[in-house]
Amino acid sequence: MSLVIKDPGARVDYAFDWGDAYPDDQLIVEASWAVEPEVPGGVAVTGASHDLLRCAATLDGGEAGGVYRVTNRVILSDGQIDERSLTVRVEER
């Protein structure tokens, strides 16, 4: 799990490249994002996209001093399900 630092006023994109993890015949057919804890004023996913091998999300907000786990869950073309997470620490910068 990666750690990133985010300013509360920043709106930035983060991405996971799944292409290295799976053989060529497995592709992303569905993707979702979740933030824990889900609290008012916390980090929120305000946009998301994916192609066959990469998923991206736009993260917005967050309370200074807060720590959040952002998880990308994918369903692959062969039905397998996988997840990757990153930890987001919010600090005034």
XYZ file of C-alpha atoms in Angstrom:
93
model
C 0.000 0.000 0.000
C 1.384 3.383 -1.011
C 1.295 6.560 1.065
C 0.557 9.923 -0.536
C 0.298 13.375 1.021
C -2.558 15.591 -0.151
C -3.420 19.198 0.662
C -7.058 19.667 1.784
C -7.638 22.164 -1.036
C -6.053 20.058 -3.758
C -8.006 18.108 -6.348
C -5.620 15.578 -7.894
C -5.680 12.409 -9.963
C -4.227 9.102 -8.810
C -3.997 5.970 -10.913
C -3.237 2.271 -10.716
C -1.692 0.540 -13.720
C -2.897 -3.057 -13.615
C -1.172 -4.050 -16.865
C 1.938 -5.484 -15.198
C -0.074 -7.666 -12.827
C -1.989 -9.761 -15.362
C -1.336 -11.623 -18.616
C -2.452 -10.002 -21.871
C -5.707 -11.941 -22.009
C -7.055 -10.453 -18.737
C -8.552 -6.987 -19.055
C -10.461 -4.646 -16.749
C -14.182 -4.740 -17.486
C -15.431 -2.951 -14.375
C -13.834 -0.688 -11.755
C -14.966 1.101 -8.609
C -13.392 3.298 -5.933
C -14.104 3.558 -2.201
C -12.781 5.799 0.580
C -12.587 4.800 4.251
C -13.553 6.364 6.508
C -16.419 7.907 4.586
C -17.087 11.083 6.584
C -18.473 14.554 5.827
C -15.576 16.785 4.750
C -13.303 13.798 4.184
C -11.496 12.774 1.034
C -13.961 12.058 -1.764
C -13.681 10.491 -5.201
C -15.116 13.165 -7.507
C -14.274 11.500 -10.812
C -13.167 8.095 -12.059
C -12.208 6.415 -15.290
C -10.681 3.191 -16.539
C -9.511 1.585 -19.709
C -8.514 -2.017 -20.284
C -5.406 -1.877 -18.050
C -5.467 1.338 -15.964
C -7.821 2.964 -13.447
C -7.749 6.605 -12.351
C -9.644 8.616 -9.739
C -9.820 12.290 -8.871
C -9.535 12.847 -5.111
C -10.861 16.024 -3.557
C -11.112 17.484 -0.052
C -10.141 15.949 3.246
C -9.581 17.302 6.724
C -6.015 18.336 7.650
C -4.587 15.635 9.895
C -6.924 12.992 8.468
C -5.772 9.641 7.131
C -7.890 7.821 4.558
C -7.669 4.533 2.672
C -8.629 4.765 -1.005
C -9.331 1.406 -2.653
C -9.657 0.542 -6.334
C -11.580 -2.674 -6.969
C -11.547 -4.220 -10.445
C -13.368 -7.055 -12.128
C -11.354 -8.714 -14.862
C -12.568 -10.194 -18.128
C -12.187 -13.732 -16.751
C -14.318 -12.894 -13.671
C -11.489 -12.482 -11.163
C -11.771 -9.626 -8.666
C -8.789 -7.735 -7.269
C -8.158 -4.630 -5.154
C -5.350 -2.158 -4.570
C -5.296 0.569 -1.947
C -3.359 3.676 -1.135
C -3.211 5.638 2.088
C -3.863 9.365 1.785
C -2.670 11.644 4.577
C -4.072 15.164 4.390
C -1.725 17.976 5.392
C -1.660 21.718 4.774
C 1.173 22.377 2.338
